[in-house]
Coordinates of C-alpha atoms in Angstrom, one line a residue:
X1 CA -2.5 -15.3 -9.9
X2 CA -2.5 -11.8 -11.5
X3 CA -5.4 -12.2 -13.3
X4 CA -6.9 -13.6 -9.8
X5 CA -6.1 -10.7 -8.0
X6 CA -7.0 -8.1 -10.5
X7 CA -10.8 -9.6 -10.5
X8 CA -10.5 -10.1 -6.0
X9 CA -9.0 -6.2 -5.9
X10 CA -11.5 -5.0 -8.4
X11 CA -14.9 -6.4 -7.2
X12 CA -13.8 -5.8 -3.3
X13 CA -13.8 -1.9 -4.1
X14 CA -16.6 -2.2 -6.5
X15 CA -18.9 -1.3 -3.5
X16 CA -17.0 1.5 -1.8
X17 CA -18.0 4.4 -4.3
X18 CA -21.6 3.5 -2.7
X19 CA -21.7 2.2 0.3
X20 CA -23.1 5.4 2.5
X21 CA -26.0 5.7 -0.8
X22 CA -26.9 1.9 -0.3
X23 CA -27.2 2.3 3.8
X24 CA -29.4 5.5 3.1
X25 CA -31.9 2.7 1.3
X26 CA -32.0 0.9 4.1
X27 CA -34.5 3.2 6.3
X28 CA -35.0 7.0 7.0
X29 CA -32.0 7.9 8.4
X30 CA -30.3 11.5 9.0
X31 CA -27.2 12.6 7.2
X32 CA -25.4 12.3 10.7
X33 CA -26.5 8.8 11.1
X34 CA -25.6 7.2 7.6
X35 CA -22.2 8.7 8.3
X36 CA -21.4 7.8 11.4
X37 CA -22.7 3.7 10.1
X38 CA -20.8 4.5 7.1
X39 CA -17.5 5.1 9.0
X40 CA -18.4 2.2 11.1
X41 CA -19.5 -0.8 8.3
X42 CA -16.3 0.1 6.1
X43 CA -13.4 0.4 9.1
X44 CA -14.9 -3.2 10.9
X45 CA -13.9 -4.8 7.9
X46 CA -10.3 -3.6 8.6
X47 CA -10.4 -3.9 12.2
X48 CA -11.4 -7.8 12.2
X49 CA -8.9 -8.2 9.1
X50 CA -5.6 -6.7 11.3
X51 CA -6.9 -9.2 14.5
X52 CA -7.0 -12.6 12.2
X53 CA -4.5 -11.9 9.4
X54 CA -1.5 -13.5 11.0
X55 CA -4.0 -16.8 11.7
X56 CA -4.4 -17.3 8.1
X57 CA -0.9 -16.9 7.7
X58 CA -0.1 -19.8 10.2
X59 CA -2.6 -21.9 8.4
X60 CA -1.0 -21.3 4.8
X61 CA 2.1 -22.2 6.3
X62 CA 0.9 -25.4 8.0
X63 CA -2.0 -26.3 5.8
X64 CA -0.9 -24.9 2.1
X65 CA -1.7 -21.3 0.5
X66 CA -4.3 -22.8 -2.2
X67 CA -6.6 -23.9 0.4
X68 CA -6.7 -20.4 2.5
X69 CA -6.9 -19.1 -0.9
X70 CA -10.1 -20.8 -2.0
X71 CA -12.0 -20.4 1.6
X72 CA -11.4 -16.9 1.7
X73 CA -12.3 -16.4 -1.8
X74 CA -15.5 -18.2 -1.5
X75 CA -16.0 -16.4 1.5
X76 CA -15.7 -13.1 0.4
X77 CA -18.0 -14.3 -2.7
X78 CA -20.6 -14.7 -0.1
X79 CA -20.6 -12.7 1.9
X80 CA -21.1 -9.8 -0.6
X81 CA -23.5 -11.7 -2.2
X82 CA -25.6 -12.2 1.0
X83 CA -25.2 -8.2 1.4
X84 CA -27.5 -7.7 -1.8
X85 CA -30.4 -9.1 0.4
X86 CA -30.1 -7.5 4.0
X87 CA -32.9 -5.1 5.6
X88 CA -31.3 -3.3 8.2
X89 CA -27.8 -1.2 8.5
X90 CA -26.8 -4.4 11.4
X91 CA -27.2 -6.8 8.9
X92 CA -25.1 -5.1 6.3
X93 CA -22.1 -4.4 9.7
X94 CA -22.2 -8.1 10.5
X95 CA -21.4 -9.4 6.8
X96 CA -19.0 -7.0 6.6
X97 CA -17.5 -8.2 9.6
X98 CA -17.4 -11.6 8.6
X99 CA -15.7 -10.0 5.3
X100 CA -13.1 -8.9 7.6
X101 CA -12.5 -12.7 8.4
X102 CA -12.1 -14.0 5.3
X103 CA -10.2 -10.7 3.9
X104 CA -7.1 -12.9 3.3
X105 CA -7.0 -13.8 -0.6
X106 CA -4.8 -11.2 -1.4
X107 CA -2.1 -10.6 1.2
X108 CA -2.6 -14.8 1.2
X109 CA -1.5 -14.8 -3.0
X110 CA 1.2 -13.0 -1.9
X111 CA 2.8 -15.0 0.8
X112 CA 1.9 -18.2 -2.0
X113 CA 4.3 -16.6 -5.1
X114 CA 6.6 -15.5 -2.4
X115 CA 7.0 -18.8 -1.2
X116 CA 7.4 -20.1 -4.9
X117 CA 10.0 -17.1 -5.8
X118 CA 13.9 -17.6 -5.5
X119 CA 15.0 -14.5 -3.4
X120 CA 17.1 -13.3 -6.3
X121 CA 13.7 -12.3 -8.1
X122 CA 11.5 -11.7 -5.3
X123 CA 10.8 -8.0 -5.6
X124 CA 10.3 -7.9 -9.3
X125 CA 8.0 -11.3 -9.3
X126 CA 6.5 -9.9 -6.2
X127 CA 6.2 -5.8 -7.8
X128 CA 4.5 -8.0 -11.4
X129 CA 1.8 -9.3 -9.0
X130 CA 1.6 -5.8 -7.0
X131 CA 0.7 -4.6 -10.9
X132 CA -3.0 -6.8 -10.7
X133 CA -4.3 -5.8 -7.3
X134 CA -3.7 -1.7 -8.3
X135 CA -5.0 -2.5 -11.4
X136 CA -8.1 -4.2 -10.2
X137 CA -8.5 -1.2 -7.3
X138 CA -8.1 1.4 -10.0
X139 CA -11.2 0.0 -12.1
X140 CA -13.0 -1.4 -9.0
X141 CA -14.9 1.9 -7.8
X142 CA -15.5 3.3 -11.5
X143 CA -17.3 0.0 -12.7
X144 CA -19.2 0.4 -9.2
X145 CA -19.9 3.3 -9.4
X146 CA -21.1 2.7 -13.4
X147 CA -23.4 -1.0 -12.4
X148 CA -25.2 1.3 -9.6
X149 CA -26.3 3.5 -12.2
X150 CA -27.4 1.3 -14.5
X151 CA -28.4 -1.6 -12.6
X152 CA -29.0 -1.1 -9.1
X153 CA -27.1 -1.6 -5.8
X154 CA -28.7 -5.5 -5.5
X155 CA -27.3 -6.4 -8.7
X156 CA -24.2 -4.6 -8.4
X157 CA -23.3 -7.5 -5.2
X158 CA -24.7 -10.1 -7.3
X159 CA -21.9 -8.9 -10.1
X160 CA -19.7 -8.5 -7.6
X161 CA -19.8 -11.6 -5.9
X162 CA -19.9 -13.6 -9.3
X163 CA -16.9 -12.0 -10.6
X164 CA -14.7 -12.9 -7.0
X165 CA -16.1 -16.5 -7.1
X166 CA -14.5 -17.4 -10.8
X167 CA -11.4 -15.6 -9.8
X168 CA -11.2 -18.2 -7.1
X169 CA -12.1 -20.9 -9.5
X170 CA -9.4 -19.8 -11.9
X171 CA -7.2 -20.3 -8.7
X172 CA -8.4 -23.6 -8.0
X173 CA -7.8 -25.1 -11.6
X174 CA -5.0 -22.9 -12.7
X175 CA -2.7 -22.8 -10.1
X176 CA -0.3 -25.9 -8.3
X177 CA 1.2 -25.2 -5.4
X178 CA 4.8 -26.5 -5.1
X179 CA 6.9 -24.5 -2.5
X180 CA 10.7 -23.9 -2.7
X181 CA 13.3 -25.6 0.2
X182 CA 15.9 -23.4 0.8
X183 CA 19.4 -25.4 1.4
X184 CA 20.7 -25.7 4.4
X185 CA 17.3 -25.3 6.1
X186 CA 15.1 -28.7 7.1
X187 CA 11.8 -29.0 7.2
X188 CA 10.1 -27.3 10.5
X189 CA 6.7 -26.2 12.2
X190 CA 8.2 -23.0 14.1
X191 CA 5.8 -22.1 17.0
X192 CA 4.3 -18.7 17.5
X193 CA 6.7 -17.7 20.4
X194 CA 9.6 -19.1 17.6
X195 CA 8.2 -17.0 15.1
X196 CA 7.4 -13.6 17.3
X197 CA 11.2 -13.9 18.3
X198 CA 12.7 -14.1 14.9
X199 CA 10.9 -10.6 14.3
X200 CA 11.4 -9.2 17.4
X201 CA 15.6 -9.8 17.0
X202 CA 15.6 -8.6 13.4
X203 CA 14.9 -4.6 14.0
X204 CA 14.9 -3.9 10.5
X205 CA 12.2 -6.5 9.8
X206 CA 10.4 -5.0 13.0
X207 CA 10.7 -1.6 11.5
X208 CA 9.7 -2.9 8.1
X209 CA 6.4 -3.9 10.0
X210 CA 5.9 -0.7 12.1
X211 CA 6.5 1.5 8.6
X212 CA 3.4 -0.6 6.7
X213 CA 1.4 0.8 9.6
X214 CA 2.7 4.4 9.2
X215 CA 2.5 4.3 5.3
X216 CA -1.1 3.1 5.3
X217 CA -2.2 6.0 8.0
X218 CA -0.5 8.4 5.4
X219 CA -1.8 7.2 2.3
X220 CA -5.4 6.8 3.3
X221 CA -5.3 9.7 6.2
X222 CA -6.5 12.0 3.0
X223 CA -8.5 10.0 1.1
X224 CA -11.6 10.7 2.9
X225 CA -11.4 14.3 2.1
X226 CA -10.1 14.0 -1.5
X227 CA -13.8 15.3 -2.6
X228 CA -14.2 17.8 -0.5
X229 CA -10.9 19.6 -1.0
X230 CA -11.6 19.1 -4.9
X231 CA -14.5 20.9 -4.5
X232 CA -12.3 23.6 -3.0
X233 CA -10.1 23.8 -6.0
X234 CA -12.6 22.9 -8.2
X235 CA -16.0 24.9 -7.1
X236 CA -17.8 25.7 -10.5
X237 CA -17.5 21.7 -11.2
X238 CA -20.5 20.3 -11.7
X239 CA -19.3 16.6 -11.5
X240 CA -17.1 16.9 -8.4
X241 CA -17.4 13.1 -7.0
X242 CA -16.0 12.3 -10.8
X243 CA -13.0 14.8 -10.5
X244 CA -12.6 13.2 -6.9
X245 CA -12.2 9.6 -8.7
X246 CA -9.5 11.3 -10.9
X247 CA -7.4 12.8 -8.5
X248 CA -7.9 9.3 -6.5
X249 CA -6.7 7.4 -9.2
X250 CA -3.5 9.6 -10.1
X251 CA -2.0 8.2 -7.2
X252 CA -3.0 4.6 -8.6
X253 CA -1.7 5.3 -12.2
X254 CA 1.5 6.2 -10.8
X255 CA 1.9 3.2 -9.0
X256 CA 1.0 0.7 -11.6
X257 CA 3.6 2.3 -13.9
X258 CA 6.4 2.0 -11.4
X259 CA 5.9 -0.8 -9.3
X260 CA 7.4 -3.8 -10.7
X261 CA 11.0 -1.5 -11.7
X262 CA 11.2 -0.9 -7.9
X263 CA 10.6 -4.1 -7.4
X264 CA 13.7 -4.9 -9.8
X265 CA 15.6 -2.7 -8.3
X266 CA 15.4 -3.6 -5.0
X267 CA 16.3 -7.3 -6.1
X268 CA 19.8 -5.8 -6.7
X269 CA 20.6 -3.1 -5.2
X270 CA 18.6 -4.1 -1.7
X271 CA 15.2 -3.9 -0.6
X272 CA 15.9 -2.2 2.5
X273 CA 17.7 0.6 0.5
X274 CA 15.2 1.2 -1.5
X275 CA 12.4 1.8 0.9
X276 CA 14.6 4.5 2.4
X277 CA 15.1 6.2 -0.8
X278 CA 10.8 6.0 -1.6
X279 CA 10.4 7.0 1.9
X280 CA 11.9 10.0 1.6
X281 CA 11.0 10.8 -2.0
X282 CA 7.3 10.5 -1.0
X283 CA 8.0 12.6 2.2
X284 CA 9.0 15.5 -0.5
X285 CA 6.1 14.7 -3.3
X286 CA 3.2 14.9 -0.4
X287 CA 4.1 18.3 0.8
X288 CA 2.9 20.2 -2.9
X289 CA 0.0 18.3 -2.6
X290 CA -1.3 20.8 -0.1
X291 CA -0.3 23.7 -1.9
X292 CA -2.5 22.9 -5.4
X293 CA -3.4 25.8 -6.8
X294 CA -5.7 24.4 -9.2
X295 CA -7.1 20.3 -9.7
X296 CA -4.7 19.4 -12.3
X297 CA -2.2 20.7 -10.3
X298 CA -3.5 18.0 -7.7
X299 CA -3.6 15.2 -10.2
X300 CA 0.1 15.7 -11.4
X301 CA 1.4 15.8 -7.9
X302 CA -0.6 13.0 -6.4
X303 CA 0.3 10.7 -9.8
X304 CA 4.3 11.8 -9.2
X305 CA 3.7 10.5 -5.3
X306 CA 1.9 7.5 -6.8
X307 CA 5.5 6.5 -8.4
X308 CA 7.2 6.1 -4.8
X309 CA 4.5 5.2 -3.1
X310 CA 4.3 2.3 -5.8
X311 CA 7.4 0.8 -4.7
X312 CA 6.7 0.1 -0.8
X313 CA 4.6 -2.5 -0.9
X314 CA 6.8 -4.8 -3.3
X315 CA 9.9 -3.9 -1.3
X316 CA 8.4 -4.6 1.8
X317 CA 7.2 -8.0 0.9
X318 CA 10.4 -8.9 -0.8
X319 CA 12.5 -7.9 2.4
X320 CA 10.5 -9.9 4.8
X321 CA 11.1 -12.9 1.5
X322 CA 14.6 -12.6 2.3
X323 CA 14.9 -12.4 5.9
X324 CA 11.9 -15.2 7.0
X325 CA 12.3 -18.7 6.4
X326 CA 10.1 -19.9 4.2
X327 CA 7.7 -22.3 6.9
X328 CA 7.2 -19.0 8.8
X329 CA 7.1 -16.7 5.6
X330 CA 3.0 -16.7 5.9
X331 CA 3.0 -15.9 9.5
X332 CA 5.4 -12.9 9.2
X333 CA 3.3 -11.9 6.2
X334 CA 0.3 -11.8 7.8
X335 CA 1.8 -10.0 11.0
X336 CA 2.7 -7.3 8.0
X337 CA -0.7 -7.2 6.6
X338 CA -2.5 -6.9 10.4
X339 CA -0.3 -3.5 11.1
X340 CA -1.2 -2.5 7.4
X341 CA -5.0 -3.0 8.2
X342 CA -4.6 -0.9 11.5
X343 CA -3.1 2.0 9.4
X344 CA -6.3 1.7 7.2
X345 CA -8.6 1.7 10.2
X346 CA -6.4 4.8 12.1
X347 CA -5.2 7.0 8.7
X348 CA -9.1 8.1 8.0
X349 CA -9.3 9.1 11.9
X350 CA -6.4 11.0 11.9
X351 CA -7.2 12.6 8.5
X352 CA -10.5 13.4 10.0
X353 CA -9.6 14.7 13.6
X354 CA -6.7 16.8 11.8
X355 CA -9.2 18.9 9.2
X356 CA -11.7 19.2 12.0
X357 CA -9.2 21.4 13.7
X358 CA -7.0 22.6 11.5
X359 CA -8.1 21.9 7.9
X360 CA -7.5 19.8 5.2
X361 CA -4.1 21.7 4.2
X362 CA -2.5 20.3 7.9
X363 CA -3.4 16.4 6.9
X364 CA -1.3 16.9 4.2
X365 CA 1.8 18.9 6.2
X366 CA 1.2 15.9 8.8
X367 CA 1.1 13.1 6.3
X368 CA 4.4 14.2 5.0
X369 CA 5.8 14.0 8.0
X370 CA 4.7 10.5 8.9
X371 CA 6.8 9.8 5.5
X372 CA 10.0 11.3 6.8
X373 CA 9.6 9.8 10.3
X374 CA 9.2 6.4 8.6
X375 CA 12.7 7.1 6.9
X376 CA 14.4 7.9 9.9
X377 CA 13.4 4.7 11.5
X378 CA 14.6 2.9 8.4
X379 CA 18.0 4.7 8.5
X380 CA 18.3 4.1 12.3
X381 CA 17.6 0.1 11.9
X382 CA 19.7 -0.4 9.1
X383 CA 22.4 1.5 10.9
X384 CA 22.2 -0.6 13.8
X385 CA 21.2 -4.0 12.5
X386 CA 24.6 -4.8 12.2
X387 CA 26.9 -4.0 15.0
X388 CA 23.4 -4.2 17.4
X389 CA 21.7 -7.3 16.0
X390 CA 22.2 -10.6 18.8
X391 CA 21.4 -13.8 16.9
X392 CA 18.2 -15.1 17.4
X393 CA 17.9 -19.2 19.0
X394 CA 16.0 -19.8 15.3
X395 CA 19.1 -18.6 13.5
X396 CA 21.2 -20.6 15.8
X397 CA 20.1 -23.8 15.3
X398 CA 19.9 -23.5 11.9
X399 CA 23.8 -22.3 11.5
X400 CA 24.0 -25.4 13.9
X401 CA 22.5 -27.6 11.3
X402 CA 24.7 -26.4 8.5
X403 CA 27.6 -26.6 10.3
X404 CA 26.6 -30.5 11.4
X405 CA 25.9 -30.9 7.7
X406 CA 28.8 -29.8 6.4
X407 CA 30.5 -32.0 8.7
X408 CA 28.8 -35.2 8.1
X409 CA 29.4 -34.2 4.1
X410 CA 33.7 -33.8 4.8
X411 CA 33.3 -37.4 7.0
X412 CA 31.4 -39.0 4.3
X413 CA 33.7 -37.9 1.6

């Protein structure tokens, strides 16, 4: 599954580096409108994801994660493929919305080893598989970026869509599906209304989902502008969208090297804990960010803030592990993923509307904030989860069922 994800992360951000060149080829357009379609053919793709992601989690958990895993893969496949062949910008905005509905392989690989994983190891098995999909995005846009070049953008989709269609074969021969019971709990279909309650009761889970949109909006509120405040650190540089990869990528580096120890760490100390902690560490490690004096001073801070930011993701996937039973784990996963694709739709907007009026140093100064907001919400829900948390009717009946099958196990005795 690593190996799957690596080659799914890697050839979905194989196009991004140029995605605004391709739509120029498609007709004589003005600057102004290849942006604007620019803006609009990358964020539908995120938009459609955050609307169906919870569907494809209720189908993994009814239907089996192998099987969302292949039609998604093979659509994704296709759908780039077919994008190597269109003659107008509409064409190219209405396969990349049907992207957006099949963009469920990897938040869909997740909720699959998460249902396979004992909660004991859950954020270190979970942070191992976080490892592939960084590593994959990290090469994705520089091997992009590298088969434009040299080959064009029509062969670069053909690559690209060959390279996510035998990662979904490797799925489909190399992986068996056999999910975990948890004692105590029996088998159960829980119903959308059952499953919406269970997060609404749990306010750390509900924060856990609110802080996936927050994180997202801060991590890609800047990366829009990463090349054009390079260019203000960097102005002599001839290669400036090259130094904008590099000072993209810091952040990457610094997550692949810590991910799967904060993962670890979160199996024993707490998951919850631990996102606090990263919370507020990135809070502090986005801040110098805006005051680079020079680009390797940029790359050094944004591969520090790659190091916390590395641990989120993990520890928010092995939370909701704990707290969701397993026949709603997919569901709950894919409510996670929709308010992560809503911050990846909203973060560029705000990073946008913020330079516009007050310049690139205030996204920065915002985004840092969004960080230590996120931490007080995690600090408040932890603090009252306890004393303030009424049980749910789901965790009712299954303490109910326990207590009826302890019962039945003295009488049998």
């Amino acid at each position: 599954m690593w190996v799957a994800n690596f080659f799914v992360a890697a050839s979905a951000t194989m196009v991004l580096p140029f995605l605004s060149l391709f739509i120029d080829t498609l007709g004589d357009f003005s600057e102004a409108y290849v942006q604007r379609w620019a803006g609009f053919v990358f964020g539908i793709t995120f938009l459609v994801a955050f609307l169906v992601s919870p569907l494809w989690g209720r189908f993994g958990d009814r239907k089996g994660y192998k099987k969302i895993l292949m039609f998604t893969g093979f659509g994704i496949a296709a759908s780039i493929f077919l994008m190597g062949y269109v003659q107008s910008v509409e064409q190219l905005f209405i396969l990349r919305l049907f992207m957006g509905i099949v963009t469920g392989f990897i938040p869909t690989s997740i909720a699959l080893i998460s249902s396979q994983t004992p909660k004991e190891v859950a954020g270190k098995t979970l942070g191992t598989l976080q490892m592939g999909t960084v590593a994959g995005g990290l090469c994705g846009p520089l091997l992009g970026g590298t088969l434009a070049d040299w080959l064009g953008f029509s062969y670069t989709f053909l690559f690209t869509s060959v390279a996510i269609a035998l990662a979904t074969l490797l799925v489909v021969v190399g992986i068996k599906e056999v999910k975990l019971k948890e004692p105590g709990q029996k088998e159960k279909q829980y119903t959308r209304k059952e499953v919406l309650s269970h997060i609404v009761h749990h306010p750390v889970l509900l924060t856990v989902m609110f802080l996936s949109l927050l994180i997202q909006m801060a991590n890609f509120s800047v990366q829009p502008l990463l090349a054009l405040y390079v260019s203000h650190l960097q102005s002599d540089a001839a290669n400036i969208a090259f130094l904008a990869g590099l000072a993209f990528s810091a952040t990457g580096f610094g997550n692949f090297v810590a991910t799967r120890q904060w993962g670890n760490l979160g199996d024993r100390i707490g998951h919850e804990k631990v996102l606090l902690g990263l919370l507020i560490c990135a809070s502090f490690t986005f801040i110098p960010q805006a005051l680079a004096g020079s680009l390797w001073q940029l790359v050094v801070f944004r591969f520090i803030f790659g190091i916390f930011l590395g641990g989120l993701i993990p520890c928010t996937t092995g939370y909701i592990r704990q707290v969701a039973p397993l026949n709603m784990q997919g569901e709950v996963l894919g409510y996670n993923q929709s308010f992560r694709f809503l911050g990846n739709v909203l973060g560029p907007v705000m990073g946008g509307v913020l330079s516009g009026y007050f310049g690139i140093s205030a996204v920065f100064i915002v985004t840092s904030g969004l960080f230590l907001l996120s931490a007080g919400l995690m600090w408040y829900s932890m603090s009252h989860a306890n004393t303030h948390t009424p049980k749910t009717p789901l965790e009712t009946i299954n303490q109910t069922q326990q207590r009826h099958s302890k019962h039945n196990e003295r009488v049998n005795v």
